[in-house]
Short mmCIF file of C-alpha atoms and ligand atoms in Angstrom, two decimals:
data_model
loop_
_atom_site.label_atom_id
_atom_site.label_comp_id
_atom_site.label_asym_id
_atom_site.label_seq_id
_atom_site.Cartn_x
_atom_site.Cartn_y
_atom_site.Cartn_z
CA UNK A 1 262.87 91.58 70.31
CA UNK A 2 260.17 93.78 69.25
CA UNK A 3 260.52 95.61 66.47
CA UNK A 4 261.27 99.01 66.34
CA UNK A 5 258.66 100.24 63.81
CA UNK A 6 255.92 97.65 65.82
CA UNK A 7 256.94 100.06 68.70
CA UNK A 8 256.15 103.54 66.58
CA UNK A 9 253.32 102.45 64.85
CA UNK A 10 251.94 101.39 68.58
CA UNK A 11 252.74 104.37 70.07
CA UNK A 12 251.35 106.46 67.05
CA UNK A 13 248.29 104.17 67.06
CA UNK A 14 248.05 105.14 71.46
CA UNK A 15 248.52 108.91 70.72
CA UNK A 16 246.30 109.28 68.25
CA UNK A 17 243.68 106.82 70.34
CA UNK A 18 244.33 109.38 73.38
CA UNK A 19 243.44 112.71 71.44
CA UNK A 20 240.50 111.67 69.43
CA UNK A 21 239.51 111.10 73.19
CA UNK A 22 240.46 114.07 74.15
CA UNK A 23 238.69 115.65 71.20
CA UNK A 24 235.44 114.17 71.31
CA UNK A 25 235.03 114.51 75.66
CA UNK A 26 235.98 118.53 74.51
CA UNK A 27 233.20 118.54 71.87
CA UNK A 28 230.82 116.38 75.06
CA UNK A 29 231.56 118.66 77.18
CA UNK A 30 230.97 121.54 74.82
CA UNK A 31 227.79 120.50 73.46
CA UNK A 32 226.93 119.91 77.33
CA UNK A 33 227.39 123.24 78.10
CA UNK A 34 225.66 124.32 75.34
CA UNK A 35 222.57 122.57 75.91
CA UNK A 36 222.51 123.57 79.42
CA UNK A 37 223.15 127.35 78.84
CA UNK A 38 220.06 126.80 76.54
CA UNK A 39 218.23 124.97 78.76
CA UNK A 40 218.76 127.67 81.13
CA UNK A 41 218.09 130.54 78.61
CA UNK A 42 213.80 129.26 78.42
CA UNK A 43 213.73 128.92 82.22
CA UNK A 44 214.70 132.54 83.01
CA UNK A 45 212.89 133.67 79.63
CA UNK A 46 209.68 131.06 80.64
CA UNK A 47 210.41 132.97 83.84
CA UNK A 48 210.53 136.62 82.82
CA UNK A 49 207.25 136.12 80.66
CA UNK A 50 205.13 134.97 83.62
CA UNK A 51 206.36 137.07 86.07
CA UNK A 52 205.33 139.60 83.34
CA UNK A 53 201.84 137.80 82.81
CA UNK A 54 201.57 137.97 86.88
CA UNK A 55 202.87 141.48 87.44
CA UNK A 56 199.85 142.38 85.00
CA UNK A 57 197.81 140.67 86.84
CA UNK A 58 198.50 142.31 89.89
CA UNK A 59 199.32 145.91 88.93
CA UNK A 60 197.19 146.59 86.29
CA UNK A 61 198.17 150.12 85.64
CA UNK A 62 201.50 149.52 85.59
CA UNK A 63 200.27 148.76 81.74
CA UNK A 64 199.16 151.94 81.68
CA UNK A 65 202.23 153.39 82.75
CA UNK A 66 204.42 151.70 80.16
CA UNK A 67 201.65 152.57 77.41
CA UNK A 68 202.75 156.19 77.66
CA UNK A 69 206.48 155.65 76.21
CA UNK A 70 205.84 154.02 72.93
CA UNK A 71 204.21 156.04 70.54
CA UNK A 72 201.57 154.08 68.92
CA UNK A 73 200.49 152.53 72.50
CA UNK A 74 200.95 156.09 73.82
CA UNK A 75 197.54 156.84 71.72
CA UNK A 76 195.87 153.56 73.26
CA UNK A 77 196.35 154.95 77.00
CA UNK A 78 194.49 159.12 74.96
CA UNK A 79 191.96 157.05 73.99
CA UNK A 80 191.65 154.66 77.60
CA UNK A 81 191.10 158.23 79.11
CA UNK A 82 188.96 159.74 76.65
CA UNK A 83 186.33 156.20 77.00
CA UNK A 84 186.41 157.22 80.95
CA UNK A 85 186.19 160.43 80.87
CA UNK A 86 183.49 160.27 78.30
CA UNK A 87 181.31 157.51 80.42
CA UNK A 88 181.96 158.79 83.96
CA UNK A 89 184.51 156.35 84.40
CA UNK A 90 187.03 158.63 87.55
CA UNK A 91 188.07 155.84 89.19
CA UNK A 92 189.45 153.68 86.60
CA UNK A 93 190.49 157.62 84.47
CA UNK A 94 192.66 157.96 87.92
CA UNK A 95 194.24 154.85 87.71
CA UNK A 96 195.00 155.18 84.16
CA UNK A 97 196.37 158.17 84.38
CA UNK A 98 198.80 158.07 87.81
CA UNK A 99 199.25 154.34 85.48
CA UNK A 100 201.34 157.18 83.15
CA UNK A 101 201.96 159.25 85.83
CA UNK A 102 204.50 156.27 86.80
CA UNK A 103 205.78 156.25 83.61
CA UNK A 104 206.94 160.03 83.28
CA UNK A 105 210.11 161.89 84.21
CA UNK A 106 209.24 162.19 88.14
CA UNK A 107 208.27 166.34 87.99
CA UNK A 108 205.60 165.34 85.22
CA UNK A 109 204.43 162.63 87.59
CA UNK A 110 204.37 164.74 89.90
CA UNK A 111 201.48 167.07 88.88
CA UNK A 112 199.28 164.23 87.04
CA UNK A 113 199.69 161.69 90.53
CA UNK A 114 197.99 165.14 91.74
CA UNK A 115 195.57 165.46 88.68
CA UNK A 116 194.68 161.94 89.38
CA UNK A 117 193.74 161.71 93.11
CA UNK A 118 191.50 164.71 92.18
CA UNK A 119 193.79 167.48 93.89
CA UNK A 120 192.74 170.11 91.45
CA UNK A 121 192.40 173.30 94.44
CA UNK A 122 195.32 175.88 93.49
CA UNK A 123 196.18 175.67 96.71
CA UNK A 124 197.48 172.40 95.74
CA UNK A 125 199.12 172.43 93.15
CA UNK A 126 201.54 175.38 93.82
CA UNK A 127 204.55 173.72 94.82
CA UNK A 128 205.43 172.64 91.31
CA UNK A 129 208.51 171.58 90.70
CA UNK A 130 210.89 173.68 88.77
CA UNK A 131 212.88 172.61 85.80
CA UNK A 132 215.44 174.34 83.74
CA UNK A 133 214.46 175.56 79.93
CA UNK A 134 216.36 174.52 76.98
CA UNK A 135 215.35 174.81 73.74
CA UNK A 136 215.14 170.64 72.48
CA UNK A 137 213.24 170.02 76.10
CA UNK A 138 210.71 167.72 75.33
CA UNK A 139 209.33 166.40 78.51
CA UNK A 140 206.87 168.85 79.49
CA UNK A 141 209.51 172.24 80.84
CA UNK A 142 208.15 174.99 79.38
CA UNK A 143 204.93 173.73 79.93
CA UNK A 144 205.52 172.89 84.31
CA UNK A 145 207.07 176.97 83.62
CA UNK A 146 204.06 177.95 82.79
CA UNK A 147 201.98 176.60 84.60
CA UNK A 148 204.57 177.94 87.77
CA UNK A 149 204.36 181.65 86.49
CA UNK A 150 200.17 181.24 85.60
CA UNK A 151 199.60 179.17 90.00
CA UNK A 152 202.18 181.96 91.22
CA UNK A 153 199.88 185.64 90.20
CA UNK A 154 196.17 185.49 93.05
CA UNK A 155 193.39 183.17 92.56
CA UNK A 156 190.26 184.14 90.63
CA UNK A 157 192.21 186.93 88.80
CA UNK A 158 191.68 185.87 84.89
CA UNK A 159 193.88 189.14 83.49
CA UNK A 160 197.21 188.42 85.91
CA UNK A 161 197.11 184.99 84.81
CA UNK A 162 197.06 185.70 80.79
CA UNK A 163 199.91 188.54 81.59
CA UNK A 164 202.22 185.82 83.87
CA UNK A 165 201.79 183.26 80.97
CA UNK A 166 202.15 185.95 78.13
CA UNK A 167 205.61 187.48 79.70
CA UNK A 168 206.77 184.38 80.16
CA UNK A 169 206.01 184.03 76.12
CA UNK A 170 208.10 187.12 75.71
CA UNK A 171 211.16 185.17 77.70
CA UNK A 172 210.59 182.35 75.71
CA UNK A 173 210.28 184.03 72.31
CA UNK A 174 213.70 186.31 73.41
CA UNK A 175 215.18 182.85 74.01
CA UNK A 176 214.30 181.67 70.62
CA UNK A 177 211.66 178.84 71.07
CA UNK A 178 208.35 178.40 70.35
CA UNK A 179 205.68 179.94 72.12
CA UNK A 180 203.05 177.85 70.54
CA UNK A 181 199.78 179.12 72.66
CA UNK A 182 198.12 182.24 70.36
CA UNK A 183 198.82 185.25 72.60
CA UNK A 184 199.23 189.07 71.58
CA UNK A 185 197.95 189.63 67.70
CA UNK A 186 196.72 186.45 67.45
CA UNK A 187 194.25 186.23 70.84
CA UNK A 188 193.50 190.19 69.74
CA UNK A 189 193.01 188.93 66.01
CA UNK A 190 190.74 186.18 67.69
CA UNK A 191 188.69 187.79 70.03
CA UNK A 192 187.74 190.18 67.86
CA UNK A 193 186.49 187.83 65.11
CA UNK A 194 184.15 186.73 68.07
CA UNK A 195 183.36 190.01 68.73
CA UNK A 196 182.39 190.22 65.08
CA UNK A 197 179.88 187.25 65.53
CA UNK A 198 176.22 187.05 64.70
CA UNK A 199 174.01 187.02 68.10
CA UNK A 200 172.87 183.38 68.50
CA UNK A 201 169.98 184.45 70.38
CA UNK A 202 169.97 181.60 72.84
CA UNK A 203 172.48 183.14 75.07
CA UNK A 204 176.46 183.08 75.46
CA UNK A 205 177.94 182.30 72.33
CA UNK A 206 179.92 178.83 72.83
CA UNK A 207 183.10 178.24 71.28
CA UNK A 208 184.69 174.14 70.35
CA UNK A 209 189.04 174.80 70.75
CA UNK A 210 190.83 171.86 69.07
CA UNK A 211 193.83 172.15 70.47
CA UNK A 212 193.97 173.31 74.64
CA UNK A 213 197.82 173.55 75.36
CA UNK A 214 198.16 175.60 78.23
CA UNK A 215 194.77 177.17 77.83
CA UNK A 216 196.10 180.50 77.13
CA UNK A 217 193.80 181.09 73.89
CA UNK A 218 191.05 179.34 75.83
CA UNK A 219 191.34 181.98 78.95
CA UNK A 220 191.74 184.94 76.52
CA UNK A 221 188.58 183.93 74.99
CA UNK A 222 186.11 184.08 78.71
CA UNK A 223 188.05 186.80 79.78
CA UNK A 224 187.59 189.13 76.70
CA UNK A 225 184.32 187.88 76.36
CA UNK A 226 181.36 186.32 77.38
CA UNK A 227 181.43 183.43 75.63
CA UNK A 228 181.22 179.39 76.89
CA UNK A 229 184.69 177.47 75.77
CA UNK A 230 184.96 173.12 75.22
CA UNK A 231 188.05 172.69 74.46
CA UNK A 232 190.05 169.81 73.52
CA UNK A 233 193.77 168.46 74.41
CA UNK A 234 194.69 164.89 73.31
CA UNK A 235 198.07 165.16 75.40
CA UNK A 236 196.24 164.17 79.17
CA UNK A 237 199.32 166.13 80.88
CA UNK A 238 198.55 169.09 79.28
CA UNK A 239 195.07 168.51 80.54
CA UNK A 240 195.98 168.45 83.72
CA UNK A 241 198.73 171.75 83.06
CA UNK A 242 195.09 173.37 81.60
CA UNK A 243 192.39 172.41 84.05
CA UNK A 244 195.58 173.80 87.25
CA UNK A 245 195.30 177.11 85.07
CA UNK A 246 191.75 177.45 84.80
CA UNK A 247 191.35 176.04 88.15
CA UNK A 248 193.76 178.76 89.26
CA UNK A 249 192.10 181.20 87.08
CA UNK A 250 188.43 180.72 88.47
CA UNK A 251 187.45 179.94 85.19
CA UNK A 252 185.76 176.15 85.70
CA UNK A 253 182.37 177.69 85.02
CA UNK A 254 183.06 178.89 81.97
CA UNK A 255 185.92 176.32 80.60
CA UNK A 256 185.55 172.48 80.34
CA UNK A 257 188.88 170.67 79.20
CA UNK A 258 188.46 166.92 77.34
CA UNK A 259 190.91 164.67 76.92
CA UNK A 260 191.00 163.21 73.32
CA UNK A 261 191.80 162.88 70.01
CA UNK A 262 189.43 165.11 68.02
CA UNK A 263 188.61 162.10 65.09
CA UNK A 264 187.59 160.15 68.16
CA UNK A 265 186.78 162.97 70.75
CA UNK A 266 183.87 165.86 68.23
CA UNK A 267 181.66 162.79 67.29
CA UNK A 268 180.60 161.49 70.70
CA UNK A 269 181.07 165.34 71.71
CA UNK A 270 178.39 165.71 69.20
CA UNK A 271 175.95 162.91 69.74
CA UNK A 272 175.90 163.75 73.45
CA UNK A 273 175.00 167.08 72.19
CA UNK A 274 172.41 166.16 70.31
CA UNK A 275 170.32 164.55 72.83
CA UNK A 276 170.26 167.31 75.40
CA UNK A 277 169.73 169.91 72.89
CA UNK A 278 168.31 168.61 70.11
CA UNK A 279 167.17 171.85 68.44
CA UNK A 280 170.38 173.11 67.83
CA UNK A 281 173.88 170.86 68.85
CA UNK A 282 175.70 172.93 67.53
CA UNK A 283 178.67 175.63 68.38
CA UNK A 284 178.28 179.09 67.71
CA UNK A 285 182.15 179.58 66.65
CA UNK A 286 185.05 177.50 66.59
CA UNK A 287 188.69 178.04 67.10
CA UNK A 288 191.02 175.31 65.75
CA UNK A 289 195.20 175.54 66.49
CA UNK A 290 196.99 172.37 65.31
CA UNK A 291 198.99 171.46 62.33
CA UNK A 292 197.82 173.02 59.62
CA UNK A 293 197.48 169.81 57.25
CA UNK A 294 195.14 168.12 59.72
CA UNK A 295 192.53 170.64 59.36
CA UNK A 296 190.52 169.32 56.94
CA UNK A 297 189.76 166.68 58.70
CA UNK A 298 188.45 169.45 61.81
CA UNK A 299 186.46 170.76 57.96
CA UNK A 300 185.04 167.42 57.14
CA UNK A 301 183.70 167.01 60.87
CA UNK A 302 181.74 170.67 60.26
CA UNK A 303 180.65 170.37 56.87
CA UNK A 304 179.52 166.38 57.87
CA UNK A 305 178.34 166.12 61.45
CA UNK A 306 177.18 169.43 62.04
CA UNK A 307 180.06 171.19 64.56
CA UNK A 308 178.94 174.48 63.69
CA UNK A 309 175.70 177.26 63.28
CA UNK A 310 174.11 176.58 59.80
CA UNK A 311 174.43 180.58 59.22
CA UNK A 312 176.41 182.71 60.27
CA UNK A 313 179.18 180.49 62.46
CA UNK A 314 182.59 181.39 63.14
CA UNK A 315 185.75 179.14 61.63
CA UNK A 316 188.82 180.83 63.04
CA UNK A 317 192.26 178.62 62.32
CA UNK A 318 195.77 179.74 63.30
CA UNK A 319 198.95 178.28 62.26
CA UNK A 320 197.65 178.56 58.12
CA UNK A 321 201.05 179.89 57.29
CA UNK A 322 203.78 178.41 59.80
CA UNK A 323 202.36 175.12 58.97
CA UNK A 324 201.28 176.03 55.59
CA UNK A 325 197.09 174.36 55.93
CA UNK A 326 197.61 174.11 51.52
CA UNK A 327 194.22 171.43 51.60
CA UNK A 328 192.18 173.66 54.47
CA UNK A 329 192.95 176.36 52.58
CA UNK A 330 191.56 175.58 49.24
CA UNK A 331 188.02 173.76 50.66
CA UNK A 332 187.41 176.89 52.38
CA UNK A 333 187.66 178.76 49.28
CA UNK A 334 186.29 175.84 47.11
CA UNK A 335 183.58 173.61 48.79
CA UNK A 336 180.25 174.37 47.59
CA UNK A 337 176.67 172.71 48.27
CA UNK A 338 174.87 171.95 45.36
CA UNK A 339 171.10 173.50 45.79
CA UNK A 340 167.69 171.67 44.78
CA UNK A 341 167.51 174.17 42.24
CA UNK A 342 171.34 172.59 41.12
CA UNK A 343 173.07 176.01 41.90
CA UNK A 344 176.10 176.14 43.40
CA UNK A 345 176.78 178.02 46.74
CA UNK A 346 179.78 178.55 48.94
CA UNK A 347 179.36 176.96 52.22
CA UNK A 348 182.24 179.28 53.99
CA UNK A 349 183.15 182.99 53.59
CA UNK A 350 187.02 183.29 54.77
CA UNK A 351 189.66 186.28 54.34
CA UNK A 352 192.98 185.98 56.27
CA UNK A 353 194.36 187.89 59.06
CA UNK A 354 198.06 188.18 59.32
CA UNK A 355 199.71 187.95 62.48
CA UNK A 356 202.54 187.32 64.40
CA UNK A 357 203.63 184.85 67.45
CA UNK A 358 203.89 185.46 70.67
CA UNK A 359 207.04 187.57 71.60
CA UNK A 360 208.15 188.18 68.11
CA UNK A 361 206.28 191.08 66.70
CA UNK A 362 208.56 190.21 63.25
CA UNK A 363 207.30 186.12 63.46
CA UNK A 364 204.87 186.24 60.81
CA UNK A 365 201.42 183.93 60.47
CA UNK A 366 198.37 184.06 59.22
CA UNK A 367 194.77 182.91 61.08
CA UNK A 368 191.95 182.08 58.84
CA UNK A 369 188.69 184.01 59.51
CA UNK A 370 185.01 181.93 57.74
CA UNK A 371 181.66 182.47 58.33
CA UNK A 372 179.32 179.42 57.46
CA UNK A 373 176.90 180.52 54.74
CA UNK A 374 174.21 177.26 54.81
CA UNK A 375 174.41 173.96 56.42
CA UNK A 376 175.43 170.94 54.03
CA UNK A 377 171.70 169.71 53.39
CA UNK A 378 172.79 165.94 52.62
CA UNK A 379 176.15 164.34 51.52
CA UNK A 380 175.95 163.72 48.95
CA UNK A 381 174.91 167.60 47.86
CA UNK A 382 178.90 169.14 48.61
CA UNK A 383 181.01 170.03 45.59
CA UNK A 384 184.43 169.85 46.34
CA UNK A 385 187.14 170.71 43.77
CA UNK A 386 190.58 169.21 42.70
CA UNK A 387 193.42 170.43 44.87
CA UNK A 388 195.83 172.28 42.36
CA UNK A 389 199.11 170.12 42.42
CA UNK A 390 201.02 172.83 43.73
CA UNK A 391 199.25 173.26 46.28
CA UNK A 392 198.91 169.49 46.93
CA UNK A 393 202.83 169.21 47.05
CA UNK A 394 202.96 172.00 49.99
CA UNK A 395 200.73 169.95 51.84
CA UNK A 396 203.47 166.89 51.35
CA UNK A 397 206.07 168.84 52.74
CA UNK A 398 204.07 170.02 55.26
CA UNK A 399 203.07 166.45 56.31
CA UNK A 400 206.24 165.22 56.03
CA UNK A 401 207.32 167.93 58.83
CA UNK A 402 204.51 167.72 61.18
CA UNK A 403 205.41 163.56 61.46
CA UNK A 404 209.06 165.00 62.24
CA UNK A 405 207.84 166.84 65.38
CA UNK A 406 205.39 163.86 66.71
CA UNK A 407 207.88 161.40 66.05
CA UNK A 408 209.55 160.01 69.75
CA UNK A 409 212.85 162.43 70.83
CA UNK A 410 212.87 164.66 67.42
CA UNK A 411 212.64 168.52 67.22
CA UNK A 412 212.00 170.65 64.37
CA UNK A 413 213.24 174.37 65.08
CA UNK A 414 211.28 177.27 64.90
CA UNK A 415 213.74 178.59 62.46
CA UNK A 416 212.54 175.32 60.29
CA UNK A 417 209.18 176.37 60.05
CA UNK A 418 210.27 179.49 59.79
CA UNK A 419 211.99 179.28 56.86
CA UNK A 420 210.75 176.56 55.22
CA UNK A 421 206.98 176.85 54.97
CA UNK A 422 206.35 180.20 53.24
CA UNK A 423 209.15 179.35 51.02
CA UNK A 424 207.49 176.88 49.80
CA UNK A 425 204.02 178.76 50.44
CA UNK A 426 205.49 181.27 48.32
CA UNK A 427 207.94 178.95 45.56
CA UNK A 428 205.83 176.30 44.94
CA UNK A 429 202.91 178.42 44.64
CA UNK A 430 204.21 180.26 41.43
CA UNK A 431 206.41 180.24 38.76
CA UNK A 432 209.90 181.32 38.91
CA UNK A 433 209.98 184.80 38.11
CA UNK A 434 207.89 185.17 40.43
CA UNK A 435 210.40 184.90 42.99
CA UNK A 436 212.38 188.34 42.25
CA UNK A 437 209.43 189.36 43.93
CA UNK A 438 209.65 190.51 47.48
CA UNK A 439 207.62 188.44 49.76
CA UNK A 440 205.14 190.50 50.74
CA UNK A 441 204.01 190.28 47.02
CA UNK A 442 204.11 186.60 46.84
CA UNK A 443 201.90 186.26 49.59
CA UNK A 444 199.67 188.27 48.21
CA UNK A 445 199.35 186.45 44.99
CA UNK A 446 199.39 183.47 46.75
CA UNK A 447 195.88 184.23 48.90
CA UNK A 448 194.96 185.49 45.77
CA UNK A 449 195.00 182.52 43.92
CA UNK A 450 193.11 180.78 46.59
CA UNK A 451 191.06 183.93 47.10
CA UNK A 452 191.40 184.68 50.09
CA UNK A 453 191.83 188.42 50.82
CA UNK A 454 194.65 189.48 52.86
CA UNK A 455 193.82 192.41 55.40
CA UNK A 456 196.71 194.62 54.60
CA UNK A 457 196.59 196.53 58.15
CA UNK A 458 196.34 194.91 61.26
CA UNK A 459 193.67 197.07 63.13
CA UNK A 460 191.10 194.73 65.00
CA UNK A 461 188.32 197.22 64.30
CA UNK A 462 188.53 197.13 60.58
CA UNK A 463 188.67 193.92 60.97
CA UNK A 464 185.68 193.18 63.48
CA UNK A 465 183.36 195.63 60.88
CA UNK A 466 185.04 193.09 58.01
CA UNK A 467 183.89 189.66 59.49
CA UNK A 468 180.64 191.50 60.80
CA UNK A 469 180.51 192.47 56.49
CA UNK A 470 181.46 188.70 55.56
CA UNK A 471 178.87 187.11 57.58
CA UNK A 472 175.81 189.61 55.97
C1 LIG B 501 199.33 175.13 69.53
S1 LIG B 501 199.01 174.12 70.63
C2 LIG B 501 197.42 174.89 71.20
C3 LIG B 501 197.51 176.64 71.62
C4 LIG B 501 195.90 177.10 72.51
N1 LIG B 501 195.25 177.21 71.24
C5 LIG B 501 196.07 178.07 72.95
O1 LIG B 501 196.79 179.05 72.16
O2 LIG B 501 196.70 178.08 74.08
C6 LIG B 501 198.35 173.10 69.58
C7 LIG B 501 198.02 171.85 70.32
O3 LIG B 501 197.19 170.70 70.14
C8 LIG B 501 197.01 170.08 70.32
N2 LIG B 501 196.42 168.76 69.88
C9 LIG B 501 197.31 168.78 68.41
N3 LIG B 501 196.50 167.33 67.38
C10 LIG B 501 195.55 167.07 68.70
C11 LIG B 501 194.47 166.10 68.29
N4 LIG B 501 193.88 166.35 67.15
N5 LIG B 501 193.20 166.49 69.10
C12 LIG B 501 193.63 167.29 70.54
N6 LIG B 501 194.49 168.15 70.38
C13 LIG B 501 195.50 168.30 69.62
C14 LIG B 501 198.83 169.29 71.21
O4 LIG B 501 198.65 168.34 71.71
C15 LIG B 501 199.19 171.03 71.24
O5 LIG B 501 199.01 171.17 72.66
#
């Protein structure tokens, strides 16, 4: 007879062996599964990467399309388009545009495909899709609506196109949205300034514009004067919209729009002009219309590349209050050139004009109007003064706001720009006791600090005279 204790011990041993085997099998199964999943993941990854590479080789345009989405790479698409345009690679340009269209909302894509196919005649542009406008829309709804409005009027009637765009600007203003183009008193002041410019002595004045948007200002310049406009726009979709409107207005021979960032495009434009007309490659006037903190970069080009006629050329800048062009205004009023005799002479004579936003007469902004007094003989002769701390701070805050506006999906409301910047401009520049003054007084003091003279009334004729005065 086997003792019970031995039986129990044997049973426990057998049971443990069984449990141990069971655990081992489970562990083995889990390990095998993990290895299998890992191997499958590797295989899927390899297939995806290889597939994408093959797809890219077969469809290079789709690569350009994907560039349209991401902020950094979008710049690459813009640079690519600029290079194609500047070097006359039409076919490549069309491919990049149609690739870009694939990555965009359908209504914008329709427009870009038409552009890339070279269909810019107004008849072919008419069925631009209708899209509802919302205040925060970031998918070119506002701009597509401007295009639709412009295309509804008779072809070859620039005045009617301007009126249609302006009416739409009013509607936008009433809805609390920023029309973004220089209509109303801004357009009047711009034309008055150009009217006061010195004669060129070589035919119609040539105007360079930075920031085409939908081409309102470019069309109003050529409609209200004999000028020719070269306008540059960083956003290829806006370029397509602007070209559509300009073609419909019958002004393609007087307004030329180029795609590209001013930083890359201006040196190329100047290179080309230097080859074509080495004796006088400069422009007679320039209208800068983007975010004011960026204007010093444009001023660098004016001073170093000789973009503007050495004396008597006009430099008009919009949004200098709204977007607080602090560094720019400082430089306009203080940059000097040292003459061989050692004497310091100012490069510009400037004044500021009070203007209103299109669609909201109560919404005040400033334009600066400057006249070149002399060219810069060589870079070392340029004398630049240190920017005061208050203006430095103002520039910093405005630049932060600009960066917010350029981030994908972010939106800076008109109200924010309207309230924050003027308050900063007033608040940062002066001592606390000045806050007891009216806003009007503070602005005047701020301009005095900058050495600028604010034109009290908004009388355009009087302004014309004053431009002549500063030029002489
Ligand atoms: C205020 S809108 C211009 C409005 C236009 N001048 C008008 O009054 O009809 C500014 C435009 O400048 C463009 N822009 C901004 N920075 C630029 C740059 N560095 N080079 C070219 N275009 C630029 C923007 O894409 C935008 O369309």
